[in-house]
Short mmCIF file of C-alpha atoms and ligand atoms in Angstrom, two decimals:
data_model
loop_
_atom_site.label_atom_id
_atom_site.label_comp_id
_atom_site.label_asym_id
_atom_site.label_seq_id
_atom_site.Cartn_x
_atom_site.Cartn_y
_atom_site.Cartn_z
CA UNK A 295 -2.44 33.89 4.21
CA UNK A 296 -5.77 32.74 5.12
CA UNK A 297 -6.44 29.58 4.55
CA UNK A 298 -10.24 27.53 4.42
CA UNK A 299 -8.68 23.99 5.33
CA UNK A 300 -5.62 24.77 7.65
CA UNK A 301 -3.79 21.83 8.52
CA UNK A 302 -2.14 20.75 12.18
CA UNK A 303 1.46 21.96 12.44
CA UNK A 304 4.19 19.65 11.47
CA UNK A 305 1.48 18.05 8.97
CA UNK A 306 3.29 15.43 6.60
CA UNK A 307 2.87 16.45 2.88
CA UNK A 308 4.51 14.31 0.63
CA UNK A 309 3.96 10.85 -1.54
CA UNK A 310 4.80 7.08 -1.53
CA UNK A 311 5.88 4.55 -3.87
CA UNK A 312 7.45 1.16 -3.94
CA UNK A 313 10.82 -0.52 -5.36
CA UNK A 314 9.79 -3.15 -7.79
CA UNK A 315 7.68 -0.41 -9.01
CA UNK A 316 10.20 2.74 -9.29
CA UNK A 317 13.90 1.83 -9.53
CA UNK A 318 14.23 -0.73 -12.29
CA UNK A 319 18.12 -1.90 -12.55
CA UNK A 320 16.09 -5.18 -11.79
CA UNK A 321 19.62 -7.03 -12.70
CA UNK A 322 21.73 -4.53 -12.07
CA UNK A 323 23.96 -3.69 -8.30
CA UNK A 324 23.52 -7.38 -7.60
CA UNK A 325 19.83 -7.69 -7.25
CA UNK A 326 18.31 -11.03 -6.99
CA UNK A 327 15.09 -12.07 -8.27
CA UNK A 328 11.70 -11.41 -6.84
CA UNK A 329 8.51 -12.96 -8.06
CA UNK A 330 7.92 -10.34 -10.33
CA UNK A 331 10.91 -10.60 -12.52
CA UNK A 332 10.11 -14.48 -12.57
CA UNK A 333 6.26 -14.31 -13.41
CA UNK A 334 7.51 -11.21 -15.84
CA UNK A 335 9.86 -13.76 -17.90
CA UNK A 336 7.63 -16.91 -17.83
CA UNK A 337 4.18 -14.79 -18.87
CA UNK A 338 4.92 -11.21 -19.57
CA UNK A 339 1.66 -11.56 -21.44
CA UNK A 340 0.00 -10.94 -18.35
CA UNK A 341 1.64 -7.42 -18.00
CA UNK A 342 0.07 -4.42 -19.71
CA UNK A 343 1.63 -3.77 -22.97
CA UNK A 344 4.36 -6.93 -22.26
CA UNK A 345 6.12 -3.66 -19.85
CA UNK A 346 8.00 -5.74 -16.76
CA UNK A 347 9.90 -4.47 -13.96
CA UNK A 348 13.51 -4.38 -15.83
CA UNK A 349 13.59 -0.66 -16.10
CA UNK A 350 10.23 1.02 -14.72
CA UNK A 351 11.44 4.87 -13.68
CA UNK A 352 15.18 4.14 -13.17
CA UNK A 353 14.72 5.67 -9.42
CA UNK A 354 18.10 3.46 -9.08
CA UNK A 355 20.14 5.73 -11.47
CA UNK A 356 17.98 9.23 -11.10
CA UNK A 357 17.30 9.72 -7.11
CA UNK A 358 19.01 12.52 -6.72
CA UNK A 359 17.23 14.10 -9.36
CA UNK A 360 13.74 12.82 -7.87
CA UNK A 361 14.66 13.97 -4.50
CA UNK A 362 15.66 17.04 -5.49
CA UNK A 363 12.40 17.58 -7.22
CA UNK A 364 10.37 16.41 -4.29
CA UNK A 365 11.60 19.23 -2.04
CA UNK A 366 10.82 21.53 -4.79
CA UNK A 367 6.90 20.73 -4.80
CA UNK A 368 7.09 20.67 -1.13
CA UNK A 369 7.30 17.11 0.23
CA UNK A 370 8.41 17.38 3.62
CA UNK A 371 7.88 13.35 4.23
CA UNK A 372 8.19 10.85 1.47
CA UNK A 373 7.78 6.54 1.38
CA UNK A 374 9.73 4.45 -0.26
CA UNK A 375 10.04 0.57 0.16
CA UNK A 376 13.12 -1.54 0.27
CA UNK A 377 13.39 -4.24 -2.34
CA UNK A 378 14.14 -7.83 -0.04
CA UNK A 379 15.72 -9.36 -2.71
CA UNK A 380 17.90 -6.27 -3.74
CA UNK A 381 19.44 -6.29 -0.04
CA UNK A 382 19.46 -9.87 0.50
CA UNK A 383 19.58 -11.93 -2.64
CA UNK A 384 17.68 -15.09 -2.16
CA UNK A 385 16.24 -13.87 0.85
CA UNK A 386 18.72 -14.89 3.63
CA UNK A 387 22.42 -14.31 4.18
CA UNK A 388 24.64 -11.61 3.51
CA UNK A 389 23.89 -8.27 2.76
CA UNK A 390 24.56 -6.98 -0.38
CA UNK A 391 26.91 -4.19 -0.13
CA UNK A 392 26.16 -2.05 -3.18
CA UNK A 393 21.82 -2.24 -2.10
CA UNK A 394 23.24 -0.99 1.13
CA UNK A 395 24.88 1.74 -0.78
CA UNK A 396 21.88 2.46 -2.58
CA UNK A 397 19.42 2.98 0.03
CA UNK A 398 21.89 4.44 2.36
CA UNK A 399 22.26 7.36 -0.53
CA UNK A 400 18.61 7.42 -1.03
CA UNK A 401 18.25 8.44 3.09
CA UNK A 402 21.20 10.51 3.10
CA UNK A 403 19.92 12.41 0.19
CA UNK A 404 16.46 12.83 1.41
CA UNK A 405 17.82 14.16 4.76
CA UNK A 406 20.47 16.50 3.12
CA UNK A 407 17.14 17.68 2.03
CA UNK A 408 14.65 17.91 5.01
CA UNK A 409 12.87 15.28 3.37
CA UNK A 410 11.77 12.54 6.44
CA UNK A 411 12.14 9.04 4.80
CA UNK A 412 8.77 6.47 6.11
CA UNK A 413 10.49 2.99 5.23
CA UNK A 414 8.64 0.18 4.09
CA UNK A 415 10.05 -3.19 4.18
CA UNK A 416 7.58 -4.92 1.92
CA UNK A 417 5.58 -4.25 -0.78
CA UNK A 418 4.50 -7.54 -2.73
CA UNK A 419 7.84 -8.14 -3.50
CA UNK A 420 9.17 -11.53 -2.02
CA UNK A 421 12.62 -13.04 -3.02
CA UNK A 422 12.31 -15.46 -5.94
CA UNK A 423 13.92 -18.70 -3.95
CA UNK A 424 11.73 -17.73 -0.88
CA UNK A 425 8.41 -17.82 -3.21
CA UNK A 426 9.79 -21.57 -4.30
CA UNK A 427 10.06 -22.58 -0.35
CA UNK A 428 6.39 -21.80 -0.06
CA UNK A 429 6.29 -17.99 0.60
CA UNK A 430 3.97 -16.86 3.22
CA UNK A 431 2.73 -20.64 4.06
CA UNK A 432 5.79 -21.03 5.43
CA UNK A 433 7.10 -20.26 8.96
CA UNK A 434 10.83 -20.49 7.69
CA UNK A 435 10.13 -17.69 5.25
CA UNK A 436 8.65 -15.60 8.48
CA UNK A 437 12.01 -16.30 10.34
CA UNK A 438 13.95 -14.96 7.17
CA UNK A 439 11.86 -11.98 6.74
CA UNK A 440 12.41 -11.01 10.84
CA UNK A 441 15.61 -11.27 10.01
CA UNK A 442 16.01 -9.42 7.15
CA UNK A 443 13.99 -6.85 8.81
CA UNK A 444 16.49 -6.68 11.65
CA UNK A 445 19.23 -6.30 9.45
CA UNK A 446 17.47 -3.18 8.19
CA UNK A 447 16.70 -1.80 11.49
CA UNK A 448 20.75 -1.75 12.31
CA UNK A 449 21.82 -1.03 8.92
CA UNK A 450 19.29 2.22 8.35
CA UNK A 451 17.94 2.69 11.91
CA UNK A 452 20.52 5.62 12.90
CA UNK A 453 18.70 7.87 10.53
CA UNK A 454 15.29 6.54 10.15
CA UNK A 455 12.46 7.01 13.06
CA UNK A 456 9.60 6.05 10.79
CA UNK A 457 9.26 2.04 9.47
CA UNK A 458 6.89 -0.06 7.99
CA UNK A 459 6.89 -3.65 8.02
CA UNK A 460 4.39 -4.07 4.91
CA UNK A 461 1.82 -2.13 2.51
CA UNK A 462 -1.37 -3.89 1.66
CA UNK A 463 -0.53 -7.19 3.21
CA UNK A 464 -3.92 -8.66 2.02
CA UNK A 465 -3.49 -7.73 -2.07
CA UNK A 466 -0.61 -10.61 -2.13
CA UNK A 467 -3.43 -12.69 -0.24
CA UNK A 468 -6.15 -11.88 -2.50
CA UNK A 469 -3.82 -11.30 -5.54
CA UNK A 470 -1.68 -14.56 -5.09
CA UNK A 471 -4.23 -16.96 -3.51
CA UNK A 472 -7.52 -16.19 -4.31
CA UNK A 473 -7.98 -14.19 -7.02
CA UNK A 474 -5.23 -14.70 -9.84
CA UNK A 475 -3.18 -11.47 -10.48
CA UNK A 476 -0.08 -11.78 -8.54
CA UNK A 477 2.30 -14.67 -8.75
CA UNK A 478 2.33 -17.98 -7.59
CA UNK A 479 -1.37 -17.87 -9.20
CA UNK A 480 -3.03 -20.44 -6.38
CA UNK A 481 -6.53 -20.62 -6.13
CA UNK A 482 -7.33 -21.66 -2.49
CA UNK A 483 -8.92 -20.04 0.35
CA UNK A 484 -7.31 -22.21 3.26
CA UNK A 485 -3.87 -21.71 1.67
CA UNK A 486 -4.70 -17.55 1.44
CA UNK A 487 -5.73 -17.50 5.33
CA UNK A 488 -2.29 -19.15 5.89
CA UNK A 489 -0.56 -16.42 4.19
CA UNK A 490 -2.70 -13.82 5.43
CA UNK A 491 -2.09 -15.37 9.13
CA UNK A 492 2.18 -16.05 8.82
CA UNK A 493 2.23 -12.20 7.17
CA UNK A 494 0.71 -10.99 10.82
CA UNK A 495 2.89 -13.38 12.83
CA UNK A 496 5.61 -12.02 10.62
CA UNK A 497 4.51 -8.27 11.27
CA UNK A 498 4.39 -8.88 14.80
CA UNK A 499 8.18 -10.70 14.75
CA UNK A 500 9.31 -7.63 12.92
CA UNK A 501 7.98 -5.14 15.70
CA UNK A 502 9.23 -7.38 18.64
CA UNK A 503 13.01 -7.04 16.75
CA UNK A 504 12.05 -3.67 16.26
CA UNK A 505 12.10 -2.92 20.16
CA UNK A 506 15.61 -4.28 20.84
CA UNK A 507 16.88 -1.62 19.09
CA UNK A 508 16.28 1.61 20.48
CA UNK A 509 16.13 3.71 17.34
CA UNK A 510 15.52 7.53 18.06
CA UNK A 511 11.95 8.46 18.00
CA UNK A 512 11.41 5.24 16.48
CA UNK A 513 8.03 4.33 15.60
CA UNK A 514 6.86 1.58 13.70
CA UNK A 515 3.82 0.45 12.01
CA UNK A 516 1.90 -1.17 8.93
CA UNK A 517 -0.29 0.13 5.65
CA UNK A 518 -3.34 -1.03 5.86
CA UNK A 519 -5.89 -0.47 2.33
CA UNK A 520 -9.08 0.11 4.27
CA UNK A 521 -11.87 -0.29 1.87
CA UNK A 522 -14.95 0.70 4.09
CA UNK A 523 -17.63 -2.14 3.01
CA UNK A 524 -20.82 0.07 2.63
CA UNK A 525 -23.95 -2.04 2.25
CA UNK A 526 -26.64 -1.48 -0.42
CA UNK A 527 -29.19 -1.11 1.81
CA UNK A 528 -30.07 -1.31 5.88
CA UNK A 529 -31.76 -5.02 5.28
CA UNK A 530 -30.40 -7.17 7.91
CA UNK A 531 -28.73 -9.54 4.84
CA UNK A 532 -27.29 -7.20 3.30
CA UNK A 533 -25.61 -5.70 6.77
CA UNK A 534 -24.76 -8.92 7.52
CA UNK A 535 -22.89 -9.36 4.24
CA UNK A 536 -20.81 -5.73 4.49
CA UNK A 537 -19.88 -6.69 7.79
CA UNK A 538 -18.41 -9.94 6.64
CA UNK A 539 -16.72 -7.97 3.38
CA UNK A 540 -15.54 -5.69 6.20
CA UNK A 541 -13.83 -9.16 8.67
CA UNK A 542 -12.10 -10.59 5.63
CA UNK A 543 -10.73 -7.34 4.03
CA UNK A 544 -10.45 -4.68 6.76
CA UNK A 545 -9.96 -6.40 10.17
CA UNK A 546 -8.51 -9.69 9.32
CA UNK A 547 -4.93 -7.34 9.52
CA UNK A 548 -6.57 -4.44 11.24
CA UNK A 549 -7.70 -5.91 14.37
CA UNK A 550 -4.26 -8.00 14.76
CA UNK A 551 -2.22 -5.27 14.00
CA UNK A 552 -4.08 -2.58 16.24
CA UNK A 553 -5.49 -4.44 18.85
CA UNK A 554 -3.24 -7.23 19.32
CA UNK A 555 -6.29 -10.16 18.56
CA UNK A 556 -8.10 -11.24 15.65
CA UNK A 557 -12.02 -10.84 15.34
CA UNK A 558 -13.66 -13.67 17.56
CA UNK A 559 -16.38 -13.59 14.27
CA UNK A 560 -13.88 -14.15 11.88
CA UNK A 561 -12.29 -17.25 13.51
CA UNK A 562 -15.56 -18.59 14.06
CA UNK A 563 -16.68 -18.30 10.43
CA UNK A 564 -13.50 -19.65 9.47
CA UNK A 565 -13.94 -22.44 11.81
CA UNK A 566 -17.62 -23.03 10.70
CA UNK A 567 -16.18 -23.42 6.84
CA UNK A 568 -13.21 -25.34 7.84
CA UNK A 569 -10.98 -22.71 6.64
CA UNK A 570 -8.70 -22.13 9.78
CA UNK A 571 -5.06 -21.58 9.18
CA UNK A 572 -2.62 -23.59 11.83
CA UNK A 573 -0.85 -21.44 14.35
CA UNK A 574 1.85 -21.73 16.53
CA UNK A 575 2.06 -21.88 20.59
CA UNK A 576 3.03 -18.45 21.34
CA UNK A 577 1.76 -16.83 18.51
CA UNK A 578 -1.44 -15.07 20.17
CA UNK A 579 1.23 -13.46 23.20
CA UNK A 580 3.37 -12.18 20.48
CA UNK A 581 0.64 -10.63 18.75
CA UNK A 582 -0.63 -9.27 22.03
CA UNK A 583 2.51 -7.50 22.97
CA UNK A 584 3.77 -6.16 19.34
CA UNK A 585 1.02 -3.60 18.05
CA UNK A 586 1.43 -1.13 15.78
CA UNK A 587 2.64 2.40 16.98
CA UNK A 588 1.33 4.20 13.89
CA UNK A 589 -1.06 3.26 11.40
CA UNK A 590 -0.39 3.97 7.73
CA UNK A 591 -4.05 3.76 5.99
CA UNK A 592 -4.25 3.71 2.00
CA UNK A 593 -7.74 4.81 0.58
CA UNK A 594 -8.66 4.78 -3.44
CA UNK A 595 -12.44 3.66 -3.33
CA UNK A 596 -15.21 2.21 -1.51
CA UNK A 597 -16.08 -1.30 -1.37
CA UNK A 598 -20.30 -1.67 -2.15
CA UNK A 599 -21.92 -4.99 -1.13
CA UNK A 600 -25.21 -6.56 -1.37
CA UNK A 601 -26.50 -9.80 -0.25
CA UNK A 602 -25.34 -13.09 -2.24
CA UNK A 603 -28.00 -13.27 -4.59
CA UNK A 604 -27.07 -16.78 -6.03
CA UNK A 605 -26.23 -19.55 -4.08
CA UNK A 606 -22.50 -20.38 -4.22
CA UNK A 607 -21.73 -23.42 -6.20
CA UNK A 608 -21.93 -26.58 -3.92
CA UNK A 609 -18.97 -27.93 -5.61
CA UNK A 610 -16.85 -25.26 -6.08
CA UNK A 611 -14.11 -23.66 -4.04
CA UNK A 612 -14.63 -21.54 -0.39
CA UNK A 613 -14.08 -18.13 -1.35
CA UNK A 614 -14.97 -14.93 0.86
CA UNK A 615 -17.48 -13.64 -2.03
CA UNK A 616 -19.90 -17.13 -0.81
CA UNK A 617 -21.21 -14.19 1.63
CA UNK A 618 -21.59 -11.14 -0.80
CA UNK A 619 -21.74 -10.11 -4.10
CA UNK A 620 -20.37 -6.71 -5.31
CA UNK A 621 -22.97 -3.62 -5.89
CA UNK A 622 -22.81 -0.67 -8.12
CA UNK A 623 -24.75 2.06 -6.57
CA UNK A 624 -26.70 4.09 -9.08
CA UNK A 625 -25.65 6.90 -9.73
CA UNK A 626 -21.60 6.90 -7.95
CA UNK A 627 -19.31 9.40 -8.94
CA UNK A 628 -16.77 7.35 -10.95
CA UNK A 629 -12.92 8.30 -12.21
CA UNK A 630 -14.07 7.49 -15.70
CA UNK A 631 -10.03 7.32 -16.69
CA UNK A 632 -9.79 3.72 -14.61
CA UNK A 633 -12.95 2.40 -13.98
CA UNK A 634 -13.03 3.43 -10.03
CA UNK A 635 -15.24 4.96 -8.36
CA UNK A 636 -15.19 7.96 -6.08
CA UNK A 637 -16.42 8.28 -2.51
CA UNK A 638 -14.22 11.13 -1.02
CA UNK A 639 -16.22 10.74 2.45
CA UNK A 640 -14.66 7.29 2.33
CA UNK A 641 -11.45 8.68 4.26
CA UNK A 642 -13.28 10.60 6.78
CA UNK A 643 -15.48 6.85 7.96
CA UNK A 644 -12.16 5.16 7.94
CA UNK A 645 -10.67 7.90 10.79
CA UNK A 646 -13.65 7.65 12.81
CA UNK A 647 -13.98 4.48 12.99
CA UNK A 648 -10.31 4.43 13.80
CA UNK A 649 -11.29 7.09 16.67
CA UNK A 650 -13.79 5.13 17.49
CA UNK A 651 -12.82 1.70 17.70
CA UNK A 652 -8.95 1.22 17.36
CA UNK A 653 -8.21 3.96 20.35
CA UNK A 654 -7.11 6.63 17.64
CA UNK A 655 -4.13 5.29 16.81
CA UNK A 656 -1.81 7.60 15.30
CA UNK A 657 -2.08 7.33 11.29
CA UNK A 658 -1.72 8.91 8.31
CA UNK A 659 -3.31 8.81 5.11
CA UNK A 660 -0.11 6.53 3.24
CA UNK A 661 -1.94 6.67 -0.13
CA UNK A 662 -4.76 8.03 -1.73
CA UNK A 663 -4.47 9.02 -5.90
CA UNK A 664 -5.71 8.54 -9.40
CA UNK A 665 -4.96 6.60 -11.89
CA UNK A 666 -5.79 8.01 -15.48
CA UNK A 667 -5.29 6.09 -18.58
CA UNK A 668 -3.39 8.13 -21.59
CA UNK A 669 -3.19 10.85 -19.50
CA UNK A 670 -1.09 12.77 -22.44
CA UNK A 671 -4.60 13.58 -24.12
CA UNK A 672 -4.48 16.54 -21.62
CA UNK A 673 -1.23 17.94 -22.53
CA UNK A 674 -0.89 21.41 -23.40
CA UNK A 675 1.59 23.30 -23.28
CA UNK A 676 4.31 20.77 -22.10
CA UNK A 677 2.35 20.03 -18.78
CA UNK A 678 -0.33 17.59 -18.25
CA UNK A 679 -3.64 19.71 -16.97
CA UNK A 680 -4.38 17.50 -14.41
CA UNK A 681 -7.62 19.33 -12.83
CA UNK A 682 -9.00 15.84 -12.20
CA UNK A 683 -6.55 15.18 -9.73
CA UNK A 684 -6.22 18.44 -8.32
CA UNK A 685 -10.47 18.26 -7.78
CA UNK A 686 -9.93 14.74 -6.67
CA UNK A 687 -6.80 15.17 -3.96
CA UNK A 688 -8.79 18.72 -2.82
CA UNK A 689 -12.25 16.69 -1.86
CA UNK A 690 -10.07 13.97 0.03
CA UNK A 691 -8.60 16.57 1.70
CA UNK A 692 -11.66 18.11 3.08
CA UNK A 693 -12.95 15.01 4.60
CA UNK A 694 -9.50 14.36 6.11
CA UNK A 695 -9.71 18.12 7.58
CA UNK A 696 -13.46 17.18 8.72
CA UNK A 697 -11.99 14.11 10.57
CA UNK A 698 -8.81 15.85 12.14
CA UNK A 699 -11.44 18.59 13.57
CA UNK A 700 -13.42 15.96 15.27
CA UNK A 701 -10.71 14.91 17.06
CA UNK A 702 -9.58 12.09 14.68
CA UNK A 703 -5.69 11.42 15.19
CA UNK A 704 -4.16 11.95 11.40
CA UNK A 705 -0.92 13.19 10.62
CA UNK A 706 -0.43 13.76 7.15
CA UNK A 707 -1.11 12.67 3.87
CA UNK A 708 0.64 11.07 1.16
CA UNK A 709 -0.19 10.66 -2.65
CA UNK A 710 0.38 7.46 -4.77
CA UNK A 711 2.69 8.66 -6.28
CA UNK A 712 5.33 11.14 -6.72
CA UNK A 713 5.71 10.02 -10.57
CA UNK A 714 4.24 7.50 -12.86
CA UNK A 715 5.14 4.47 -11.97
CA UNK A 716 4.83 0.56 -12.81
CA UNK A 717 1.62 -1.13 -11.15
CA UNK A 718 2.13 -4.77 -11.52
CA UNK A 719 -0.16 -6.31 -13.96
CA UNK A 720 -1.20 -3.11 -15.29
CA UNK A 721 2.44 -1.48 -15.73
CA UNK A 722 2.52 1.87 -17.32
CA UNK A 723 -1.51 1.58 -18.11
CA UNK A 724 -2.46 3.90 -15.42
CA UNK A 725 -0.77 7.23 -14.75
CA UNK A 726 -0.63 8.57 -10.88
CA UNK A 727 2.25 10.89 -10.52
CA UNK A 728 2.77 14.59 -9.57
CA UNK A 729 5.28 14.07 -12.40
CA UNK A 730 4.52 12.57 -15.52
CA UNK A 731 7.21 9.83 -17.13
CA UNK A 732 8.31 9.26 -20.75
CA UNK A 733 8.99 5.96 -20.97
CA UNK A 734 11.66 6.26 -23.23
CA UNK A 735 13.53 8.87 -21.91
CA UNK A 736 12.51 8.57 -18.73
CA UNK A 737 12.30 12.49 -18.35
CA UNK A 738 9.84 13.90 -15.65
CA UNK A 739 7.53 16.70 -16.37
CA UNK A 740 5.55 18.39 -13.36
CA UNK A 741 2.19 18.00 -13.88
CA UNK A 742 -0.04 21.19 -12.78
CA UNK A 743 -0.73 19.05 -9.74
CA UNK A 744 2.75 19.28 -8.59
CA UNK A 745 2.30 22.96 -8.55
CA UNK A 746 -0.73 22.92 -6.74
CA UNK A 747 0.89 20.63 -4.14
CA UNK A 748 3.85 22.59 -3.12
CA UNK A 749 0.98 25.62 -2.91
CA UNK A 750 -0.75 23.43 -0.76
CA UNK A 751 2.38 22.40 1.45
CA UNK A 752 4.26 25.49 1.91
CA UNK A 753 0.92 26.58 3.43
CA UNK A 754 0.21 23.87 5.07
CA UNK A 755 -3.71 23.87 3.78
CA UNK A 756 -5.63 25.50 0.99
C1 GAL B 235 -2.06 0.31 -4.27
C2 GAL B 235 -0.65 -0.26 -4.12
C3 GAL B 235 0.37 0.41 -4.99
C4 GAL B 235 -0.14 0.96 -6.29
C5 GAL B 235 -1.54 1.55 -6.15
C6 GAL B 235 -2.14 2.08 -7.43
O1 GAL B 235 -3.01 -0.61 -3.89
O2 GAL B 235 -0.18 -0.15 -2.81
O3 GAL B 235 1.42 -0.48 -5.13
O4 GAL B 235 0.00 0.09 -7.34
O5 GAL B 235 -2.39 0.64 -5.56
O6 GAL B 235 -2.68 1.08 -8.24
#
């Protein structure tokens, strides 16, 4: 059939999603605690609707069901993450033989069904007892996590090429440290750049035990949210001010994780404020030698800035926004369901700039969706009518064609998320799935999106 946006052969069609955040049995198959079942029990008031991470979708009990439905819209790739603390409870030791069951059902299943699993091996998710030994600030925590990603490199690495050592490492950063909505709740700049810095030395420990292991086809990489910081206007201050949006949030992991060094601007602002994290002799070789193969780049909105136009409070704390404040461009096309707005082009500057300045790494779009509160209001008959996200996957997918016809190196795309799932402090508030969830039943629906998915898969465009 002829097609108006074919796609390159072998194109990955499929979704992603995360543990905490799909298979619930949070207590069950001898899990151990993460952060979020602690912060869930000391303040689930914090948590949309008082929903925590007990149940969410029951992937734990219904993956065969799942998979089954993602080969029927047409996934041909799908992401899942492994939970750290559901392997190796308290972070360190053993393995737990009934997680290894789990996830080695989970692959088995996908690949019984032509499905190619992308493992992640973190997604916000750290091990309750690690969190109380200081998390990311500590080095001992990086040395458990290599491990534990070792273990899952010989324990899965027979049947999965693709891995992941961490989605979004700077939300945990901005979420934990900075900006109050992930657990432990610190305010405190020089304490974030620590974390952000032992998560990269981490990374790059994961890829270096990665190597050792030969694993077929193997490739391994990171997910990367790549917010391109667009500046109000071309004033020099307000350049100067998306650029430095663009060092903290983009290529404070970007740069590391591509090109093997961090931004000589960003150390020396850092340096300037007194904000510098300590490092470790060595740790500059081993980020030299252990870059990413493949780059997994999530994309949901643009990031406007302006100039500061208040000075920052003498007193108060260091915080990245002393060299920006946010901007709402008149007149932006907004998802009026979540309060986001839309800049479909977006995806198309992130790939050339990857073309043009990370040596067109191989990557992927890893996730790009919308989230729409009470999505039910567009029920009829038994489906949700999703057009929205139809419309709003379609123009993504455009840009992302534009891109791969310049020459830009991208290799499939993924949508957050195969079905509704729980997003951390908003929980169920926010719908994103090709399937829709009752939370009491947990039955899945297809939404009409689904449909239009495996339309666009089988044909590998639209
Ligand atoms: C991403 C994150 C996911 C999911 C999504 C939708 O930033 O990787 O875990 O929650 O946002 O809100």
């Amino acid at each position: 059939m002829s097609r108006t946006y074919p796609f390159p052969k072998g194109f990955w069609w499929g979704s992603a999603t995360s543990a905490t955040q799909i298979e619930g049995a949070a207590s069950e198959g001898g899990k151990g605690e993460n952060i979020w079942d602690h912060w869930y029990r000391i303040e689930s008031n914090r948590f949309f609707d008082n929903v925590g991470p007990e149940t969410t979708s029951d992937f734990y009990h219904r993956y065969q069901e799942d998979i089954k439905q993602m080969k029927e819209i047409g996934h041909n790739t799908f992401r899942f993450s492994i939970s750290w603390a559901r392997l190796m409870p308290g972070g360190r030791g053993e393995i737990n033989p009934e997680a290894a069951v789990f996830y080695n059902n989970v692959i088995d299943e996908l690949l019984a069904h032509d499905i190619e699993p992308f493992v992640n091996l973190f997604h916000f998710d750290m091990p309750l007892e690690l969190q109380e030994e200081g998390g990311w600030e500590s080095r001992d925590v990086v040395e458990a996590y290599t491990r534990y990603a070792d273990e899952c490199f010989r324990i899965f690495g027979d049947r999965v090429s693709k891995w992941f050592t961490f989605n979004e490492p700077i939300v945990p950063v901005e979420g934990g440290y900075l900006y109050d909505f992930h657990y432990p709740n610190i305010v405190d700049a020089k304490r974030a750049f620590q974390v952000a810095y032992n998560t990269m030395i981490a990374h790059a420990k994961a890829v270096e035990a990665f190597r050792k292991h030969n694993i077929m086809d193997g490739q391994i990489g990171i997910i990367l949210n790549l917010t391109p910081s667009y500046p109000r206007s071309q004033n020099p201050a307000d350049l100067r001010s998306s650029q430095i949006a663009d060092l903290f949030f983009n290529r404070s992991f970007l740069d590391p994780a591509v090109l093997g060094e961090y931004p000589q601007e960003l150390i020396d602002l850092l340096q300037e404020h007194g904000q510098l994290p300590e490092t470790e002799k060595g740790d500059s070789d081993l980020l030299k030698v252990n870059t990413a193969d493949i780059l997994g780049v999530n994309y949901y909105q643009p990031r406007r800035v302006k100039a500061k136009e208040s000075l920052p409070n003498p007193y108060g704390l260091f915080m990245p926004d002393w060299f920006f404040d946010m901007y709402e461009m008149p007149g932006r096309k907004m998802n009026p369901y979540r309060g986001w707005e839309i800049y479909e082009k977006g995806i198309y500057d992130i790939m050339i700039n990857l073309k043009e300045n990370y040596g067109n790494i191989p990557s992927f779009i890893s996730e790009n969706g919308m989230g729409v509160q009470n999505e039910e209001r567009f029920m009829e008959n038994g489906e949700i009518q999703d057009d929205y996200r139809i419309e709003f996957i379609r123009e993504h997918l455009k840009w992302l064609h534009q891109a791969i016809g310049e020459g830009c190196n991208a290799k499939g795309y993924h949508l957050w998320s195969f079905m509704d799932n729980w997003s951390w402090m908003n929980a169920y508030k926010n719908r994103y799935g090709f399937f829709s969830v009752n939370l009491e039943t947990k039955e899945r629906t297809p939404k009409k999106s689904a449909h239009w998915f495996k339309f666009v898969s089988e044909n590998n465009g639209f």
